[in-house]
Amino acid sequence: MSLKRTWLAVPAVLALSLAACSSGGGTGSESGTDQSGDAGAGEVSAEMITANSTEPQNPLIPTNTNEVGGGRVVDLLFSGLVYYAADGSVHNEAAESIETEDSQTYTVTLKADQTFSDGTPVTAASYVDAWNLGAKGEHLSAYFFAPIAGTTEDGLIESGDTISGLTVVDDTTFTIELKQPESDFPLRLGYSAFFPLPQSTLDDPEKGGEEPIGNGPYKLGGEGWVHNERLQLVPSESYTGGRTPANGGIDFIFYPTQTAAYADLLSGQLDVLDAIPDEALATFEQELGDRAINQPAAIFQSFTIPESLEHFAGEEGILRRQAISMAINREEITTAIFSGTRTPARDFTSPVIDGWDGNLTNATVLDFNADKAKELWAQAEAISPYTGKFEIAYNSDGGHQAWVDAVANQLVNNLGIDAAGKPYPDFKSLRDEVTSRTIKTAFRTGWQADYPALGNFLGPLYGTGAGSNDGDYSNPDFDALLSDAAAAATPEEGTALLQDAQEILLEDLPAVPLWYSNVTGGYAEVAQNVEFGWNSVPLYYEISK
């Protein structure tokens, strides 16, 4: 008879992903020391911290939030079964234990006497019912439920109104049955798709998304959510987990540009900034001194060419995608525009993730080779002549114009085509067209990892039907390798299969990899204990002033 084991106590299970970000954490440890004798780590400041952000694209339902502006808020409003520390290590939060005998059926036991910020109890049903809601067709994060028995390949409920692989045992216990053994499945449970919801939100998701009630370290407070202006959070008295707030709240300000946010940081009007504008990359470390943040992060940048665009499907499309990729001089752009705070991409993941390999066979498509690019474009022209302008859409509030213009100019010079950037006023405007599939151009894309694993960069973005598969890419051979990797007996076997899957992506190029990002940011003189995590997000709850 096999012995039941507690997942977090088994190092072999975690090897694939938990060592991932050892190089990405720690920069904030020096900058976060208490230098002034004011409120330090573990002490609570009554003052609210100001931080930059963007207007969330959607109402704040965790399973329908897959972008940074909304993601950073729901991560503070809600608690998962586990949470990720700055270095990517995993810690139980709402879960007392996550146990399994076979890596296919997991028993989750919740800590007792937890409540939402409205005082109602957090129960096993709070999780199971929220996941069932997320596995409906209108929710962006349904793909994350695909491993669970009773869901389709894209994570939707297979039959009826509930996922058959989820069973509530009692108020503090539920079980998760997977379609196949997946030893790293519990690692994913700190992602927002797996957060719980109170009954009031389950009954009225529209109201719950606008006035969210969570079980996390913060709750909506102060001025609340003032659309297109700011969103304020205050500490939740009901929270008992490990992310205890050291401040009086977070005031997220929605800036029209990163330039405006940086100006406020320099003038002392903003406490924490998580992105430096292009024009300040060469000088911000001198301007901010030891308050500057420049560290590796699990961030991948690209632009996506939808499968639906004319001339970009089939053999012709692959030739054109490869030609465009090889016409881009990534080294030149990362040096001239980003002052070395970006690294030219060699794959679709991130060097800070364990198992990364910068020497994949098909990565030659990412090498700058103008002659080969022209040759490939000419081969595509022989299939069907290209007419019109190749445009790359981007959001003007995100500091993307300089690199988009540089890429477009290189395509003009190296392919002889008409190419240009297409600006949108803000992130939401761009994403609304992307998610509604009304966009008619290529568009900038990026991925900030949900959990520290190679597969998180691949499945959610390029798996058939995945919630963040913005270009509607589909390749059954790629999907099969993802599935095989998830079921691999060892982390090493899984990594090898994922790299085979990447070889397919480098052939098909559903997105054109550009570079990996460092997180570049900074904080005001009054801010204390500032630390940026493995995924580039500040640990807001630690900050005081």
Coordinates of C-alpha atoms in Angstrom, one line a residue:
M1 CA 0.0 0.0 0.0
S2 CA 1.4 3.4 -1.0
L3 CA 1.8 6.1 1.6
K4 CA 0.0 9.4 1.3
R5 CA 2.5 12.2 1.0
T6 CA 2.2 15.9 1.5
W7 CA 3.2 17.6 -1.7
L8 CA 5.2 20.5 -0.3
A9 CA 7.4 18.1 1.6
V10 CA 8.6 16.2 -1.5
P11 CA 11.7 17.9 -3.1
A12 CA 11.7 15.7 -6.2
V13 CA 8.2 17.0 -7.2
L14 CA 9.4 20.6 -7.0
A15 CA 12.7 20.3 -8.8
L16 CA 11.3 21.2 -12.2
S17 CA 10.2 24.7 -11.2
L18 CA 11.2 25.8 -7.7
A19 CA 14.9 26.3 -8.6
A20 CA 13.8 28.4 -11.5
C21 CA 14.2 31.9 -10.2
S22 CA 17.2 31.8 -7.9
S23 CA 18.9 34.3 -10.2
G24 CA 15.8 36.5 -10.4
G25 CA 15.2 37.2 -6.7
G26 CA 17.2 38.9 -4.1
T27 CA 17.9 42.3 -5.7
G28 CA 15.3 43.9 -3.4
S29 CA 16.9 42.4 -0.3
E30 CA 19.5 45.2 0.0
S31 CA 17.1 48.0 -1.1
G32 CA 14.5 46.7 1.3
T33 CA 16.5 47.2 4.5
D34 CA 15.2 49.6 7.0
Q35 CA 17.6 52.6 6.5
S36 CA 15.8 55.3 8.4
G37 CA 14.5 53.7 11.6
D38 CA 10.9 54.1 10.3
A39 CA 8.5 51.2 9.9
G40 CA 10.5 48.2 8.9
A41 CA 9.8 44.6 7.9
G42 CA 7.1 43.2 10.2
E43 CA 5.9 46.6 11.4
V44 CA 2.7 48.0 10.1
S45 CA 2.6 51.5 8.6
A46 CA -0.8 53.3 8.6
E47 CA 0.2 55.1 5.4
M48 CA -1.1 54.0 2.0
I49 CA 1.5 53.2 -0.7
T50 CA 1.1 54.7 -4.1
A51 CA 2.0 52.5 -7.1
N52 CA 1.6 52.6 -10.9
S53 CA -0.8 50.4 -12.8
T54 CA -3.2 50.2 -15.7
E55 CA -7.0 50.0 -15.9
P56 CA -8.0 46.3 -15.6
Q57 CA -9.3 45.0 -18.8
N58 CA -12.2 43.1 -17.2
P59 CA -14.2 43.0 -14.0
L60 CA -12.1 41.5 -11.2
I61 CA -13.1 37.9 -11.3
P62 CA -9.9 35.8 -10.9
T63 CA -10.8 33.2 -13.6
N64 CA -11.4 36.0 -16.1
T65 CA -8.3 38.0 -15.4
N66 CA -5.2 37.3 -17.5
E67 CA -3.5 40.7 -17.8
V68 CA -1.1 42.5 -15.5
G69 CA -3.3 45.5 -14.5
G70 CA -6.1 43.2 -13.2
G71 CA -3.7 40.4 -12.1
R72 CA -1.8 42.4 -9.6
V73 CA -5.1 43.5 -7.9
V74 CA -6.7 40.1 -7.7
D75 CA -3.5 38.6 -6.3
L76 CA -3.9 41.0 -3.4
L77 CA -7.6 40.7 -3.0
F78 CA -7.6 36.9 -2.9
S79 CA -5.6 34.0 -1.4
G80 CA -4.8 30.8 -3.3
L81 CA -4.1 27.4 -1.8
V82 CA -0.5 28.4 -2.1
Y83 CA 1.5 31.5 -2.8
Y84 CA 4.9 32.3 -4.3
A85 CA 7.7 34.0 -2.4
A86 CA 10.1 36.5 -4.0
D87 CA 12.4 33.7 -5.2
G88 CA 9.6 31.6 -6.7
S89 CA 9.4 29.2 -3.7
V90 CA 6.0 27.8 -2.8
H91 CA 4.3 28.2 0.5
N92 CA 0.9 27.0 1.7
E93 CA -1.6 29.9 2.2
A94 CA -5.2 28.8 2.5
A95 CA -4.2 25.1 2.3
E96 CA -3.3 23.2 5.4
S97 CA -2.0 20.4 3.1
I98 CA -2.1 19.1 -0.4
E99 CA -1.6 15.3 -0.4
T100 CA -1.4 12.6 -3.1
E101 CA -0.6 8.9 -3.4
D102 CA -0.2 8.8 -7.2
S103 CA 0.2 12.4 -8.5
Q104 CA -3.3 12.1 -10.1
T105 CA -5.7 12.4 -7.2
Y106 CA -5.0 15.2 -4.8
T107 CA -6.7 15.8 -1.4
V108 CA -6.8 19.5 -0.4
T109 CA -7.3 20.3 3.3
L110 CA -8.0 24.0 4.1
K111 CA -6.9 25.8 7.2
A112 CA -9.8 26.1 9.6
D113 CA -11.9 29.3 10.3
Q114 CA -10.9 31.3 7.2
T115 CA -13.3 34.0 6.0
F116 CA -13.8 36.4 3.1
S117 CA -13.6 40.1 3.8
D118 CA -17.4 40.2 4.2
G119 CA -17.2 37.7 7.1
T120 CA -18.6 34.7 5.2
P121 CA -16.7 31.5 5.6
V122 CA -14.1 30.2 3.1
T123 CA -15.0 26.6 2.4
A124 CA -14.0 23.8 0.1
A125 CA -17.1 24.7 -2.0
S126 CA -15.7 28.3 -2.3
Y127 CA -12.9 26.8 -4.4
V128 CA -14.8 24.1 -6.3
D129 CA -17.7 26.4 -7.2
A130 CA -15.3 29.2 -8.3
W131 CA -13.4 26.7 -10.5
N132 CA -16.6 25.5 -12.0
L133 CA -17.5 29.0 -12.8
G134 CA -14.1 29.5 -14.4
A135 CA -14.6 26.4 -16.6
K136 CA -17.4 28.1 -18.5
G137 CA -16.8 29.3 -22.0
E138 CA -16.8 33.0 -21.3
H139 CA -13.9 32.8 -18.9
L140 CA -10.3 33.5 -20.1
S141 CA -8.5 31.2 -17.6
A142 CA -10.5 28.0 -18.4
Y143 CA -7.4 26.5 -20.0
F144 CA -5.9 26.1 -16.6
F145 CA -8.6 23.5 -15.7
A146 CA -7.8 21.3 -18.7
P147 CA -5.8 18.8 -16.6
I148 CA -8.8 18.0 -14.3
A149 CA -11.0 15.1 -15.1
G150 CA -14.3 16.2 -16.5
T151 CA -13.0 19.0 -18.7
T152 CA -12.4 19.3 -22.4
E153 CA -9.0 19.9 -24.0
D154 CA -9.5 23.6 -23.5
G155 CA -10.6 23.4 -19.9
L156 CA -14.3 23.7 -20.3
I157 CA -16.9 21.6 -18.4
E158 CA -17.3 18.4 -20.4
S159 CA -20.9 17.8 -19.4
G160 CA -23.5 19.3 -17.0
D161 CA -22.7 22.3 -14.8
T162 CA -19.7 21.0 -12.8
I163 CA -16.3 19.5 -13.3
S164 CA -16.6 15.8 -12.4
G165 CA -13.0 15.6 -11.2
L166 CA -13.7 18.0 -8.3
T167 CA -15.4 16.6 -5.2
V168 CA -16.3 18.5 -2.0
V169 CA -15.7 16.1 0.9
D170 CA -16.6 18.5 3.8
D171 CA -16.3 22.2 4.6
T172 CA -12.5 22.1 4.7
T173 CA -11.7 19.2 2.3
F174 CA -12.0 18.6 -1.4
T175 CA -10.3 16.3 -3.9
I176 CA -9.0 17.0 -7.4
E177 CA -8.8 14.1 -9.9
L178 CA -6.6 14.7 -12.9
K179 CA -6.9 13.0 -16.3
Q180 CA -3.3 11.7 -15.9
P181 CA -0.6 11.9 -13.3
E182 CA 1.0 15.4 -13.2
S183 CA 3.5 15.8 -10.4
D184 CA 3.8 19.6 -10.7
F185 CA 0.1 20.3 -10.7
P186 CA 0.1 21.7 -7.1
L187 CA 2.7 24.2 -8.1
R188 CA 0.1 25.9 -10.3
L189 CA -2.4 26.4 -7.5
G190 CA -1.0 29.8 -6.5
Y191 CA -2.2 31.2 -9.9
S192 CA -5.4 33.4 -9.9
A193 CA -7.4 30.9 -11.9
F194 CA -7.5 28.7 -8.8
F195 CA -8.7 31.4 -6.3
P196 CA -12.0 30.9 -4.4
L197 CA -15.1 33.1 -4.6
P198 CA -17.7 34.0 -2.0
Q199 CA -21.3 33.0 -2.5
S200 CA -22.3 36.6 -3.2
T201 CA -20.1 36.7 -6.2
L202 CA -21.2 33.3 -7.4
D203 CA -24.8 34.5 -7.2
D204 CA -24.0 37.9 -8.9
P205 CA -20.7 37.8 -10.8
E206 CA -21.3 41.2 -12.4
K207 CA -21.5 42.9 -9.0
G208 CA -18.7 40.7 -7.6
G209 CA -16.4 41.8 -10.4
E210 CA -17.1 45.4 -9.9
E211 CA -17.0 45.3 -6.1
P212 CA -14.8 42.3 -5.4
I213 CA -14.9 40.4 -2.1
G214 CA -11.9 38.2 -1.5
N215 CA -10.0 36.3 1.1
G216 CA -6.6 37.9 0.6
P217 CA -4.5 40.4 2.5
Y218 CA -6.4 43.4 1.1
K219 CA -9.9 44.4 0.3
L220 CA -11.4 47.2 -1.8
G221 CA -11.4 50.4 0.2
G222 CA -10.6 54.1 0.3
E223 CA -11.9 55.5 -3.0
G224 CA -12.4 52.0 -4.3
W225 CA -12.2 51.5 -8.1
V226 CA -12.4 54.8 -9.9
H227 CA -12.4 53.6 -13.5
N228 CA -9.5 54.9 -15.7
E229 CA -8.1 56.8 -12.8
R230 CA -7.1 54.6 -9.8
L231 CA -8.0 51.6 -7.6
Q232 CA -7.4 51.6 -3.8
L233 CA -7.0 48.7 -1.5
V234 CA -6.8 48.6 2.3
P235 CA -5.7 45.7 4.6
S236 CA -8.4 43.1 5.3
E237 CA -8.9 42.3 9.0
S238 CA -10.0 38.8 8.2
Y239 CA -6.8 37.7 6.6
T240 CA -4.6 35.2 8.5
G241 CA -2.1 34.1 5.9
G242 CA 1.6 34.7 5.4
R243 CA 1.3 37.9 3.4
T244 CA 0.4 40.3 6.2
P245 CA 0.3 43.9 5.0
A246 CA 3.0 46.2 6.4
N247 CA 1.2 49.3 5.2
G248 CA -2.1 51.1 5.3
G249 CA -3.1 50.1 1.8
I250 CA -2.2 50.3 -1.9
D251 CA -3.3 53.2 -4.1
F252 CA -2.9 52.0 -7.7
I253 CA -2.8 55.0 -10.1
F254 CA -3.5 54.4 -13.8
Y255 CA -1.0 56.5 -15.7
P256 CA -1.5 57.4 -19.4
T257 CA 2.2 56.8 -20.0
Q258 CA 5.2 55.4 -18.2
T259 CA 6.9 58.7 -18.7
A260 CA 4.3 60.4 -16.5
A261 CA 4.7 57.8 -13.8
Y262 CA 8.5 58.1 -13.8
A263 CA 8.2 61.9 -13.5
D264 CA 6.0 61.4 -10.4
L265 CA 8.5 59.0 -8.9
L266 CA 11.3 61.5 -9.3
S267 CA 9.2 64.2 -7.8
G268 CA 8.2 62.1 -4.8
Q269 CA 4.5 61.8 -5.9
L270 CA 4.8 58.0 -6.5
D271 CA 6.2 55.5 -4.1
V272 CA 6.8 52.4 -6.3
L273 CA 7.2 52.1 -10.1
D274 CA 7.5 48.7 -11.8
A275 CA 8.5 49.9 -15.3
I276 CA 11.0 52.5 -16.5
P277 CA 10.2 54.4 -19.7
D278 CA 12.5 53.8 -22.7
E279 CA 13.9 57.3 -22.6
A280 CA 15.1 56.9 -19.0
L281 CA 16.7 53.4 -19.3
A282 CA 20.2 54.8 -19.8
T283 CA 20.0 57.2 -16.8
F284 CA 17.5 55.8 -14.2
E285 CA 20.2 53.9 -12.2
Q286 CA 22.2 57.1 -11.8
E287 CA 19.1 59.1 -11.1
L288 CA 17.7 56.7 -8.5
G289 CA 20.9 55.3 -7.1
D290 CA 20.3 52.4 -4.7
R291 CA 16.6 52.9 -5.2
A292 CA 16.8 51.6 -8.8
I293 CA 15.6 48.0 -9.6
N294 CA 17.2 46.2 -12.5
Q295 CA 17.0 42.4 -12.2
P296 CA 16.1 39.3 -14.3
A297 CA 12.5 38.4 -14.4
A298 CA 10.3 35.7 -16.0
I299 CA 9.1 38.0 -18.8
F300 CA 9.0 37.1 -22.5
Q301 CA 8.2 39.7 -25.2
S302 CA 7.0 39.1 -28.7
F303 CA 4.5 40.1 -31.3
T304 CA 1.8 37.8 -32.6
I305 CA 0.7 37.5 -36.2
P306 CA -2.8 36.0 -36.1
E307 CA -3.5 32.8 -38.1
S308 CA -6.5 34.7 -39.6
L309 CA -4.4 37.4 -41.3
E310 CA -4.2 37.1 -45.1
H311 CA -0.9 35.7 -46.3
F312 CA 0.1 34.3 -42.9
A313 CA -1.5 30.8 -42.9
G314 CA -0.1 27.5 -44.3
E315 CA 3.3 27.2 -46.1
E316 CA 3.2 30.8 -47.2
G317 CA 2.5 32.0 -43.7
I318 CA 5.4 30.1 -42.2
L319 CA 7.8 31.5 -44.9
R320 CA 6.7 35.0 -44.2
R321 CA 6.9 34.6 -40.4
Q322 CA 10.4 33.3 -40.6
A323 CA 11.4 36.0 -43.0
I324 CA 10.1 38.7 -40.6
S325 CA 11.9 37.1 -37.7
M326 CA 15.2 37.0 -39.5
A327 CA 14.9 40.5 -40.7
I328 CA 14.9 41.8 -37.1
N329 CA 18.3 42.7 -35.5
R330 CA 17.4 42.1 -31.8
E331 CA 20.9 42.8 -30.5
E332 CA 20.8 46.3 -32.1
I333 CA 17.4 47.2 -30.6
T334 CA 18.1 45.8 -27.1
T335 CA 21.3 47.8 -27.0
A336 CA 20.2 51.1 -28.7
I337 CA 16.7 51.4 -27.2
F338 CA 16.8 49.3 -24.0
S339 CA 20.3 50.1 -22.8
G340 CA 21.0 46.4 -22.1
T341 CA 17.9 45.9 -19.9
R342 CA 16.6 43.3 -22.4
T343 CA 18.3 40.1 -23.8
P344 CA 17.6 38.9 -27.3
A345 CA 15.3 35.9 -27.2
R346 CA 16.5 32.4 -28.0
D347 CA 13.2 30.6 -27.3
F348 CA 9.7 31.2 -26.1
T349 CA 10.3 31.1 -22.3
S350 CA 12.8 32.8 -20.0
P351 CA 16.4 32.2 -18.9
V352 CA 15.5 32.5 -15.2
I353 CA 13.3 29.4 -15.4
D354 CA 14.9 26.1 -14.6
G355 CA 15.5 23.9 -17.7
W356 CA 15.9 26.9 -20.1
D357 CA 18.1 26.1 -23.2
G358 CA 19.4 28.8 -25.4
N359 CA 20.7 26.4 -28.0
L360 CA 17.6 24.9 -29.6
T361 CA 18.2 23.7 -33.1
N362 CA 15.5 25.8 -34.8
A363 CA 16.6 29.0 -32.9
T364 CA 18.5 30.0 -36.0
V365 CA 15.3 31.6 -37.1
L366 CA 15.9 34.2 -34.4
D367 CA 19.3 35.1 -35.8
F368 CA 19.5 38.4 -37.8
N369 CA 20.1 37.4 -41.4
A370 CA 18.8 39.9 -43.9
D371 CA 19.8 37.9 -47.0
K372 CA 18.1 34.8 -45.8
A373 CA 15.0 36.9 -44.8
K374 CA 14.8 38.3 -48.3
E375 CA 15.1 34.7 -49.8
L376 CA 12.3 33.4 -47.6
W377 CA 10.1 36.4 -48.4
A378 CA 10.7 35.8 -52.1
Q379 CA 9.6 32.2 -51.7
A380 CA 6.4 33.3 -50.1
E381 CA 5.9 35.8 -52.9
A382 CA 6.0 33.0 -55.4
I383 CA 3.1 31.4 -53.7
S384 CA 1.0 34.6 -53.4
P385 CA 2.1 38.2 -53.8
Y386 CA 1.8 40.4 -50.7
T387 CA 0.1 43.7 -50.8
G388 CA -0.7 46.3 -48.2
K389 CA 1.1 47.5 -45.1
F390 CA 2.4 45.2 -42.3
E391 CA 1.4 46.8 -39.0
I392 CA 2.2 46.0 -35.4
A393 CA -0.4 47.2 -32.9
Y394 CA 0.7 48.4 -29.5
N395 CA -0.6 50.3 -26.5
S396 CA 0.7 53.8 -26.1
D397 CA 0.5 53.8 -22.3
G398 CA 3.0 50.9 -22.1
G399 CA 6.2 52.5 -23.5
H400 CA 6.3 50.4 -26.7
Q401 CA 6.5 53.0 -29.5
A402 CA 10.3 53.1 -29.7
W403 CA 10.9 49.4 -30.2
V404 CA 7.9 48.9 -32.5
D405 CA 9.1 51.8 -34.7
A406 CA 12.6 50.2 -34.7
V407 CA 11.2 46.8 -35.7
A408 CA 9.0 48.3 -38.4
N409 CA 12.0 50.3 -39.8
Q410 CA 14.1 47.1 -40.0
L411 CA 11.3 45.3 -41.9
V412 CA 11.2 48.2 -44.3
N413 CA 15.0 48.2 -44.8
N414 CA 15.6 44.5 -44.8
L415 CA 12.5 43.1 -46.6
G416 CA 11.6 46.1 -48.7
I417 CA 8.0 46.0 -47.5
D418 CA 5.7 48.8 -46.1
A419 CA 5.7 48.4 -42.3
A420 CA 4.7 50.6 -39.4
G421 CA 3.4 50.6 -35.9
K422 CA -0.2 51.1 -35.1
P423 CA -0.8 52.8 -31.7
Y424 CA -3.8 52.3 -29.4
P425 CA -4.4 54.8 -26.7
D426 CA -4.3 52.3 -23.8
F427 CA -3.8 48.6 -23.0
K428 CA -7.5 47.9 -22.6
S429 CA -8.3 49.3 -26.0
L430 CA -5.8 47.0 -27.6
R431 CA -6.7 43.9 -25.6
D432 CA -10.4 44.4 -26.3
E433 CA -9.8 44.0 -30.0
V434 CA -7.4 41.1 -29.5
T435 CA -9.8 39.1 -27.3
S436 CA -12.8 39.9 -29.5
R437 CA -10.7 38.8 -32.6
T438 CA -11.6 42.1 -34.4
I439 CA -7.9 43.2 -34.7
K440 CA -6.7 43.1 -38.3
T441 CA -3.0 43.5 -37.7
A442 CA -0.1 41.9 -35.9
F443 CA 0.1 43.1 -32.3
R444 CA 2.6 43.2 -29.4
T445 CA 2.3 40.4 -26.9
G446 CA 4.2 39.4 -23.8
W447 CA 4.0 36.9 -21.0
Q448 CA 4.8 37.3 -17.3
A449 CA 4.8 33.9 -15.8
D450 CA 2.0 32.8 -13.6
Y451 CA 4.1 30.1 -11.9
P452 CA 7.8 29.3 -12.3
A453 CA 7.8 26.6 -14.9
L454 CA 8.7 26.3 -18.6
G455 CA 5.3 24.9 -19.5
N456 CA 3.6 28.0 -18.2
F457 CA 5.1 30.0 -21.1
L458 CA 4.0 27.4 -23.7
G459 CA 0.6 25.8 -22.9
P460 CA -1.4 29.0 -22.0
L461 CA -0.2 30.9 -25.1
Y462 CA 0.0 28.3 -27.8
G463 CA -2.0 25.3 -26.8
T464 CA -5.1 24.8 -28.9
G465 CA -8.0 26.7 -27.4
A466 CA -5.9 28.1 -24.6
G467 CA -7.2 31.3 -23.0
S468 CA -4.2 33.4 -23.9
N469 CA -3.7 31.9 -27.3
D470 CA -4.4 35.3 -28.9
G471 CA -3.3 34.2 -32.4
D472 CA -5.5 31.0 -32.4
Y473 CA -2.5 28.8 -33.2
S474 CA -3.1 25.1 -33.3
N475 CA -0.7 22.2 -33.9
P476 CA -1.7 18.7 -32.7
D477 CA 2.0 17.6 -32.5
F478 CA 2.7 20.6 -30.2
D479 CA -0.3 19.8 -28.1
A480 CA 0.7 16.1 -27.8
L481 CA 4.2 17.1 -26.6
L482 CA 2.7 19.4 -23.9
S483 CA 0.5 16.6 -22.7
D484 CA 3.4 14.1 -22.6
A485 CA 5.6 16.6 -20.8
A486 CA 2.9 17.1 -18.1
A487 CA 2.8 13.3 -17.5
A488 CA 6.5 12.7 -17.6
A489 CA 7.9 10.6 -14.8
T490 CA 10.7 13.0 -14.0
P491 CA 11.3 16.7 -14.3
E492 CA 14.2 16.1 -16.7
E493 CA 12.0 14.0 -19.0
G494 CA 9.3 16.7 -19.0
T495 CA 11.8 19.4 -19.8
A496 CA 13.2 17.5 -22.8
L497 CA 9.7 17.1 -24.2
L498 CA 8.9 20.8 -23.7
Q499 CA 12.1 21.7 -25.6
D500 CA 10.9 19.4 -28.4
A501 CA 7.6 21.3 -28.4
Q502 CA 9.6 24.6 -28.7
E503 CA 11.3 23.3 -31.8
I504 CA 7.8 23.1 -33.4
L505 CA 7.1 26.7 -32.3
L506 CA 10.3 27.9 -33.7
E507 CA 9.3 26.4 -37.1
D508 CA 5.7 27.7 -37.1
L509 CA 6.3 31.0 -35.2
P510 CA 2.8 31.7 -34.0
A511 CA 4.5 34.7 -32.3
V512 CA 7.8 36.3 -33.2
P513 CA 10.1 36.1 -30.1
L514 CA 11.9 39.4 -29.4
W515 CA 13.6 39.5 -26.1
Y516 CA 13.5 38.7 -22.4
S517 CA 13.0 41.6 -20.0
N518 CA 14.7 42.6 -16.9
V519 CA 12.3 44.2 -14.4
T520 CA 13.3 47.8 -14.3
G521 CA 11.7 50.0 -11.7
G522 CA 12.4 52.1 -8.6
Y523 CA 11.0 53.5 -5.5
A524 CA 10.8 56.8 -3.6
E525 CA 13.1 57.8 -0.7
V526 CA 10.2 57.3 1.8
A527 CA 9.5 53.7 0.7
Q528 CA 11.0 50.9 2.8
N529 CA 11.3 47.2 2.3
V530 CA 10.8 47.2 -1.5
E531 CA 11.3 43.9 -3.1
F532 CA 10.5 42.7 -6.6
G533 CA 9.6 39.0 -7.0
W534 CA 10.7 36.4 -9.5
N535 CA 7.8 37.4 -11.8
S536 CA 8.8 41.2 -11.8
V537 CA 5.9 42.2 -9.5
P538 CA 6.7 44.2 -6.4
L539 CA 5.7 42.5 -3.1
Y540 CA 3.3 45.3 -2.3
Y541 CA 2.3 43.9 1.0
E542 CA 5.9 44.2 2.4
I543 CA 6.3 47.9 1.5
S544 CA 6.0 50.5 4.2
K545 CA 6.9 54.2 4.6

